[in-house]
Amino acid sequence: MEPAVLGSKLASGLLGPLVRKLFVQDGPGAGLVDRPVRLSALVSFRGEKRTLGEREVQRLAERIVAQAVESPGEPPFPADEQAAVADALARRLLALGDLDMDDVQAVRLGAAELARQLRHRSGFLNPQPLSADARHFLDSATEWACLQILEFFTRRSSFVARTLVEQSRAQAELIAKVDELIARTPRPDARDTAFERRYLPYIADRHNHITIYGIDLRDSPDRWPLEVAYLSLEATAEDERPSGLDPHERPPATAGRLPAEEALAGGSRVLLRGDAGSGKTTLVQWLAVTAARTADRIPYVLPLRTLIRTSPLPAPAAFLTAVSCPLTPPEGWAERVLAAGRGLVLVDGLDEIPAAERHRTRDWLRSLLAAYPGNDVLLTSRPTAVRPDWLAEEGFRELTLAPMRRTEVATFVHRWHEAARAPEYEQPLLDSLHTKRDLARLATNPLMCGLICALHRERRGYLPTGRKELYDAALTMLLARRDRERGMGAELGEEAQLELLQRLAYALVLSGRTEMDADTAEGIVERCLPTVASAQGDAATVLRTLLLRSGLLRQPAEGAVDFVHRTFQDYLGARYAVAEGHLDVLVSHADDTQWEDVIRMAVAHARPRERASVLRRLLAGQSPRLTLLALACLEHATAVEPGVRAEVEARAASLIPPRTAEDARALAEAGPLVLELLPGPEGLTDEEARGVTVAASLLGEEAPEGALAVLRRFREHPDLDVRRQLVGTWSRFDADVYAAEVLDHLDRTDLVLTCESVEHRASVAGMRPWSHLSFHGPQRIEDILAAIPDPETVRWLDLRDNPQLADLGSLAPFRSLRALTLVDCPAVQSLDGLSALPLDDLQLSRVGSLAGLRSLESLKHLSVGQELPNTDLRHALPVGAPLEGLSLGQGSTNTTGLRGLQHWTGLRSLTLGHLTSEVTAGSWAALAELPRLTELNVNAHIARAFPRCFERMREMPGVKVLRVTGMHGDEYLSALAARLPGLERVFLHALSGRQFPVSRYAHFFPQAEVALL
């Protein structure tokens, strides 16, 4: 409504009597002392003589609002908002009791500041949104009430005498002035509100897309919806980022690091720096769209490359005209928005205007900020466009966009393919990004990620054969096309920039470094300038142009120069080496893994005869790593002599795929380069598939992303050994990622999942149920149960190295448990707690006590690896158990021997492990009385420790299968073979590292099939 009308509704005589009811009329002190009184003691709902409560204050606020609404003339705001305005005013009046000040301080504060304090104490946000007129009335009523409050204070008898007259005169004058000010101050009227209802949706729609400049591929979009593809990056204070971090590695979270879109929270001024393609303009768009949709601030998107075309830079009234906005605002609208502190000024691209114009831009910003303080302002620039603290005096905080993390790259790739409606290309590209190290190093900002996605889709899911084409496209985009398509002239042509950059890159390659002094770089440019006719200016000027506009070179610290990606350094250095005929220099460093990428890029740039020479010299090195490097070079070589290609592939075929675990270990020694070359699972035998997974597993700690990409391909492989390898390598990877990417997809048949850490245990809770679980280390049963949503799904449980496990009754929730293994659990003092479980299989080794073992009469299989009590097995083992399999390990029979074994007539399998006491004739006799025994497993240690032991053995024709484990190859088994005439199969297990021919023992068992494992 009009200011004059609103002023009449808030005249001095209307609300004064109501406001004065808030206060105790004769508060403490009553003039007897000259010390001011706290406000909390003066208000009637908190003071010593309470006359009002919160409900009364609410009713008082309702009367104030009702009298203003019901007074003659136009209502100050829509009638349906009356209750909401009264609620908000009551909260502000009640906030008087929360102010930590006295009456004198309040008077000194002034009415406007006191009103602001009340708004702050009561909270800036309303439970329900108010119209512009309602907000204006509420603020005016609050400010006027504060005038009446201060007037009341000045008239109290307890007020300080020496200030009473002066304050009273000042307040009376102030009331008159504010009454007049209310009538005269221009406020947003209906025309402003109506215009903003059109302007904000326009801004949201105009900026709700992302454009990738420089991409003109046939089937790849260059625009997609912002809300689909926007990726939240992180802004950091430059002086807080530790040195020595990987490009993909984020610094630890501290108070100085925050999501980039929160950079302007709380009314700030920010100078945001970021390399080419780091997402500065996209962030500007996101802030504009978000502000437009929430309507909490009025955004102005001001690209400097557009503004600078007009002179002078625009005043607020010309903001919309300068950026070709077709909407015409009411006269004075922009000034009113900025004067009220409601603006969000987004100035993009300081680096995109000439250096001479930047000082003019700073003066323009200074004038704008001086005239309209209190607005949010963001200015973006590349890192080297202006010096540090360029706007520090104006209160600007400097932040830098951090490189994308690997998780953010994956999110970007997912959103890009979602927006492009090409989900089938997403996972193959992610696999390539994980396994191809130089490609991953390239994908550290949205610009390069977008280019990679577009090229990948253009080629129907395949990146170029050799990545030279990808780098060429990236260089063309960064060096020329991106500036041209954004309407900016190029100061240096693409070829001129390439000539300068490749010399800088080669100098870094030769020095084995990734950073050089700025003086050194300037010297290299100076020597090159006579050959670059298009370069204007001296070496310092040209180097600064490269730093500012190339997008490839940057200044990481004062006086230093490096490339934004090591990939570009290697690529350009190799380009120069080939042009200058320095291939011999490169090959001489082939043994150094730091030169691998340079050599591969050199092969891509070289001519066919030069490629053949490089490949032959690599093969001449006669090492697996150089052979694999030669194979990797073929990916980048479009034309190679057929004989040379065939020789490289033949040499590599003997290494890839690995056919045994030993071959896999040897292959993994070649390093992460191997991951790009590993095939499968299609076309591989089960043995080769296992070899590939072993090689990738061994590289899991050195190159986790690439190794994971290889292992992920085998997660649906049916072979048990392959699946066991995939489960067994979990500890080399991030627990949650590996669980989600590999483990949760496996066929769980006959697989045991081992958890060795808190992270493993937490990941179990997020997977489909596992029926076979193993927990290693000091883990409480309560924590284990917390990680298993449904303990009844667990049928097999293995607990090892757990000094905290004492009460086995805590395993009761595993009501379906059929098999349990306890190893190295010294706190266990009784097995009685297991009697309630339906156990079929129990394995015990080095537990605190075997007490209670005899009570477990449901067991069908029992393994004991520690000394049994008593002198007879019938007094140590559960006599009522229907045992079918029994394993007696190290030291178990020291006192019992095998006496009483004949009691378990249902035994079909017996294992005699690493016994430390000799088996006597009586024990062998007990063994011979087992009528159903068909399988005997014997540790070869018995034959070595007790050479005549088997001579006392009784003949057992019923035994059909014999296993001898732990063999050295020199054991004499003739006596054992003679006592087992019914053998059909014999399995000999050699100790790791031992080798001997199976023929050495085959003649002992002429009627049986003998196999060496």
mmCIF file of N, CA and C in Angstrom, residues 132-185:
data_model
loop_
_atom_site.group_PDB
_atom_site.id
_atom_site.type_symbol
_atom_site.label_atom_id
_atom_site.label_comp_id
_atom_site.label_asym_id
_atom_site.label_seq_id
_atom_site.Cartn_x
_atom_site.Cartn_y
_atom_site.Cartn_z
ATOM 1 N N ALA A 132 4.740 -8.844 0.687
ATOM 2 C CA ALA A 132 5.636 -7.696 0.846
ATOM 3 C C ALA A 132 4.983 -6.619 1.703
ATOM 4 N N ASP A 133 3.666 -6.350 1.493
ATOM 5 C CA ASP A 133 2.981 -5.336 2.310
ATOM 6 C C ASP A 133 2.934 -5.740 3.773
ATOM 7 N N ALA A 134 2.652 -7.035 4.033
ATOM 8 C CA ALA A 134 2.590 -7.491 5.419
ATOM 9 C C ALA A 134 3.954 -7.382 6.102
ATOM 10 N N ARG A 135 5.026 -7.747 5.394
ATOM 11 C CA ARG A 135 6.371 -7.627 5.970
ATOM 12 C C ARG A 135 6.698 -6.169 6.263
ATOM 13 N N HIS A 136 6.327 -5.298 5.324
ATOM 14 C CA HIS A 136 6.617 -3.874 5.531
ATOM 15 C C HIS A 136 5.852 -3.345 6.747
ATOM 16 N N PHE A 137 4.564 -3.717 6.879
ATOM 17 C CA PHE A 137 3.782 -3.268 8.040
ATOM 18 C C PHE A 137 4.414 -3.786 9.332
ATOM 19 N N LEU A 138 4.797 -5.077 9.356
ATOM 20 C CA LEU A 138 5.380 -5.672 10.553
ATOM 21 C C LEU A 138 6.651 -4.952 10.967
ATOM 22 N N ASP A 139 7.541 -4.668 9.997
ATOM 23 C CA ASP A 139 8.785 -3.960 10.315
ATOM 24 C C ASP A 139 8.498 -2.542 10.805
ATOM 25 N N SER A 140 7.540 -1.862 10.153
ATOM 26 C CA SER A 140 7.214 -0.491 10.567
ATOM 27 C C SER A 140 6.600 -0.479 11.959
ATOM 28 N N ALA A 141 5.685 -1.418 12.227
ATOM 29 C CA ALA A 141 5.068 -1.478 13.541
ATOM 30 C C ALA A 141 6.110 -1.768 14.624
ATOM 31 N N THR A 142 7.056 -2.667 14.327
ATOM 32 C CA THR A 142 8.114 -2.982 15.296
ATOM 33 C C THR A 142 8.965 -1.756 15.586
ATOM 34 N N GLU A 143 9.326 -1.034 14.534
ATOM 35 C CA GLU A 143 10.173 0.135 14.731
ATOM 36 C C GLU A 143 9.424 1.224 15.502
ATOM 37 N N TRP A 144 8.138 1.404 15.183
ATOM 38 C CA TRP A 144 7.376 2.432 15.896
ATOM 39 C C TRP A 144 7.199 2.039 17.357
ATOM 40 N N ALA A 145 6.928 0.747 17.617
ATOM 41 C CA ALA A 145 6.793 0.292 18.994
ATOM 42 C C ALA A 145 8.075 0.561 19.780
ATOM 43 N N CYS A 146 9.229 0.367 19.112
ATOM 44 C CA CYS A 146 10.508 0.628 19.787
ATOM 45 C C CYS A 146 10.644 2.103 20.157
ATOM 46 N N LEU A 147 10.097 2.992 19.310
ATOM 47 C CA LEU A 147 10.109 4.409 19.670
ATOM 48 C C LEU A 147 9.317 4.649 20.955
ATOM 49 N N GLN A 148 8.146 4.027 21.049
ATOM 50 C CA GLN A 148 7.319 4.196 22.238
ATOM 51 C C GLN A 148 7.994 3.583 23.470
ATOM 52 N N ILE A 149 8.682 2.451 23.261
ATOM 53 C CA ILE A 149 9.403 1.805 24.368
ATOM 54 C C ILE A 149 10.498 2.714 24.902
ATOM 55 N N LEU A 150 11.269 3.296 23.996
ATOM 56 C CA LEU A 150 12.345 4.180 24.432
ATOM 57 C C LEU A 150 11.777 5.430 25.100
ATOM 58 N N GLU A 151 10.646 5.917 24.589
ATOM 59 C CA GLU A 151 9.991 7.066 25.230
ATOM 60 C C GLU A 151 9.588 6.727 26.669
ATOM 61 N N PHE A 152 9.090 5.503 26.859
ATOM 62 C CA PHE A 152 8.709 5.055 28.206
ATOM 63 C C PHE A 152 9.920 5.031 29.132
ATOM 64 N N PHE A 153 11.033 4.500 28.624
ATOM 65 C CA PHE A 153 12.239 4.428 29.446
ATOM 66 C C PHE A 153 12.676 5.822 29.897
ATOM 67 N N THR A 154 12.657 6.751 28.974
ATOM 68 C CA THR A 154 13.171 8.091 29.318
ATOM 69 C C THR A 154 12.305 8.791 30.364
ATOM 70 N N ARG A 155 11.038 8.381 30.532
ATOM 71 C CA ARG A 155 10.143 9.037 31.475
ATOM 72 C C ARG A 155 10.077 8.318 32.822
ATOM 73 N N ARG A 156 10.813 7.206 32.962
ATOM 74 C CA ARG A 156 10.801 6.501 34.228
ATOM 75 C C ARG A 156 11.573 7.298 35.277
ATOM 76 N N SER A 157 11.054 7.241 36.533
ATOM 77 C CA SER A 157 11.716 7.978 37.608
ATOM 78 C C SER A 157 13.097 7.424 37.916
ATOM 79 N N SER A 158 13.306 6.138 37.564
ATOM 80 C CA SER A 158 14.602 5.521 37.872
ATOM 81 C C SER A 158 15.641 5.759 36.792
ATOM 82 N N PHE A 159 15.238 6.416 35.733
ATOM 83 C CA PHE A 159 16.197 6.659 34.649
ATOM 84 C C PHE A 159 17.256 7.655 35.101
ATOM 85 N N VAL A 160 18.433 7.537 34.562
ATOM 86 C CA VAL A 160 19.554 8.374 34.997
ATOM 87 C C VAL A 160 19.204 9.845 34.804
ATOM 88 N N ALA A 161 19.309 10.633 35.901
ATOM 89 C CA ALA A 161 18.832 12.004 35.874
ATOM 90 C C ALA A 161 19.565 12.868 34.849
ATOM 91 N N ARG A 162 20.849 12.678 34.748
ATOM 92 C CA ARG A 162 21.620 13.556 33.882
ATOM 93 C C ARG A 162 21.327 13.345 32.394
ATOM 94 N N THR A 163 20.677 12.190 32.082
ATOM 95 C CA THR A 163 20.354 11.957 30.676
ATOM 96 C C THR A 163 18.870 12.097 30.384
ATOM 97 N N LEU A 164 18.082 12.270 31.416
ATOM 98 C CA LEU A 164 16.636 12.229 31.234
ATOM 99 C C LEU A 164 16.151 13.327 30.289
ATOM 100 N N VAL A 165 16.533 14.584 30.582
ATOM 101 C CA VAL A 165 16.038 15.695 29.767
ATOM 102 C C VAL A 165 16.538 15.574 28.330
ATOM 103 N N GLU A 166 17.842 15.290 28.224
ATOM 104 C CA GLU A 166 18.429 15.192 26.882
ATOM 105 C C GLU A 166 17.804 14.057 26.075
ATOM 106 N N GLN A 167 17.634 12.891 26.713
ATOM 107 C CA GLN A 167 17.075 11.741 26.014
ATOM 108 C C GLN A 167 15.612 11.984 25.656
ATOM 109 N N SER A 168 14.876 12.604 26.587
ATOM 110 C CA SER A 168 13.465 12.851 26.320
ATOM 111 C C SER A 168 13.309 13.772 25.123
ATOM 112 N N ARG A 169 14.110 14.869 25.104
ATOM 113 C CA ARG A 169 14.031 15.807 23.984
ATOM 114 C C ARG A 169 14.403 15.104 22.673
ATOM 115 N N ALA A 170 15.488 14.262 22.746
ATOM 116 C CA ALA A 170 15.923 13.570 21.533
ATOM 117 C C ALA A 170 14.872 12.572 21.050
ATOM 118 N N GLN A 171 14.228 11.871 21.992
ATOM 119 C CA GLN A 171 13.236 10.882 21.592
ATOM 120 C C GLN A 171 12.003 11.539 20.999
ATOM 121 N N ALA A 172 11.594 12.666 21.603
ATOM 122 C CA ALA A 172 10.434 13.359 21.057
ATOM 123 C C ALA A 172 10.704 13.817 19.628
ATOM 124 N N GLU A 173 11.900 14.358 19.422
ATOM 125 C CA GLU A 173 12.271 14.785 18.080
ATOM 126 C C GLU A 173 12.350 13.596 17.128
ATOM 127 N N LEU A 174 12.909 12.489 17.646
ATOM 128 C CA LEU A 174 13.057 11.286 16.813
ATOM 129 C C LEU A 174 11.703 10.725 16.399
ATOM 130 N N ILE A 175 10.733 10.739 17.343
ATOM 131 C CA ILE A 175 9.409 10.230 17.009
ATOM 132 C C ILE A 175 8.795 11.048 15.885
ATOM 133 N N ALA A 176 8.933 12.337 15.980
ATOM 134 C CA ALA A 176 8.356 13.191 14.942
ATOM 135 C C ALA A 176 9.004 12.925 13.586
ATOM 136 N N LYS A 177 10.332 12.788 13.619
ATOM 137 C CA LYS A 177 11.030 12.556 12.354
ATOM 138 C C LYS A 177 10.663 11.210 11.743
ATOM 139 N N VAL A 178 10.585 10.174 12.571
ATOM 140 C CA VAL A 178 10.267 8.857 12.035
ATOM 141 C C VAL A 178 8.844 8.808 11.521
ATOM 142 N N ASP A 179 7.912 9.539 12.242
ATOM 143 C CA ASP A 179 6.537 9.604 11.742
ATOM 144 C C ASP A 179 6.512 10.183 10.330
ATOM 145 N N GLU A 180 7.325 11.224 10.160
ATOM 146 C CA GLU A 180 7.377 11.839 8.833
ATOM 147 C C GLU A 180 8.090 10.925 7.840
ATOM 148 N N LEU A 181 9.131 10.235 8.324
ATOM 149 C CA LEU A 181 9.886 9.324 7.455
ATOM 150 C C LEU A 181 9.016 8.181 6.965
ATOM 151 N N ILE A 182 8.154 7.661 7.850
ATOM 152 C CA ILE A 182 7.266 6.565 7.447
ATOM 153 C C ILE A 182 6.387 7.000 6.287
ATOM 154 N N ALA A 183 5.954 8.273 6.342
ATOM 155 C CA ALA A 183 5.069 8.760 5.293
ATOM 156 C C ALA A 183 5.808 9.030 3.987
ATOM 157 N N ARG A 184 7.133 9.344 4.086
ATOM 158 C CA ARG A 184 7.851 9.769 2.892
ATOM 159 C C ARG A 184 8.724 8.679 2.273
ATOM 160 N N THR A 185 9.213 7.706 3.071
ATOM 161 C CA THR A 185 10.176 6.725 2.556
ATOM 162 C C THR A 185 9.533 5.836 1.503
#
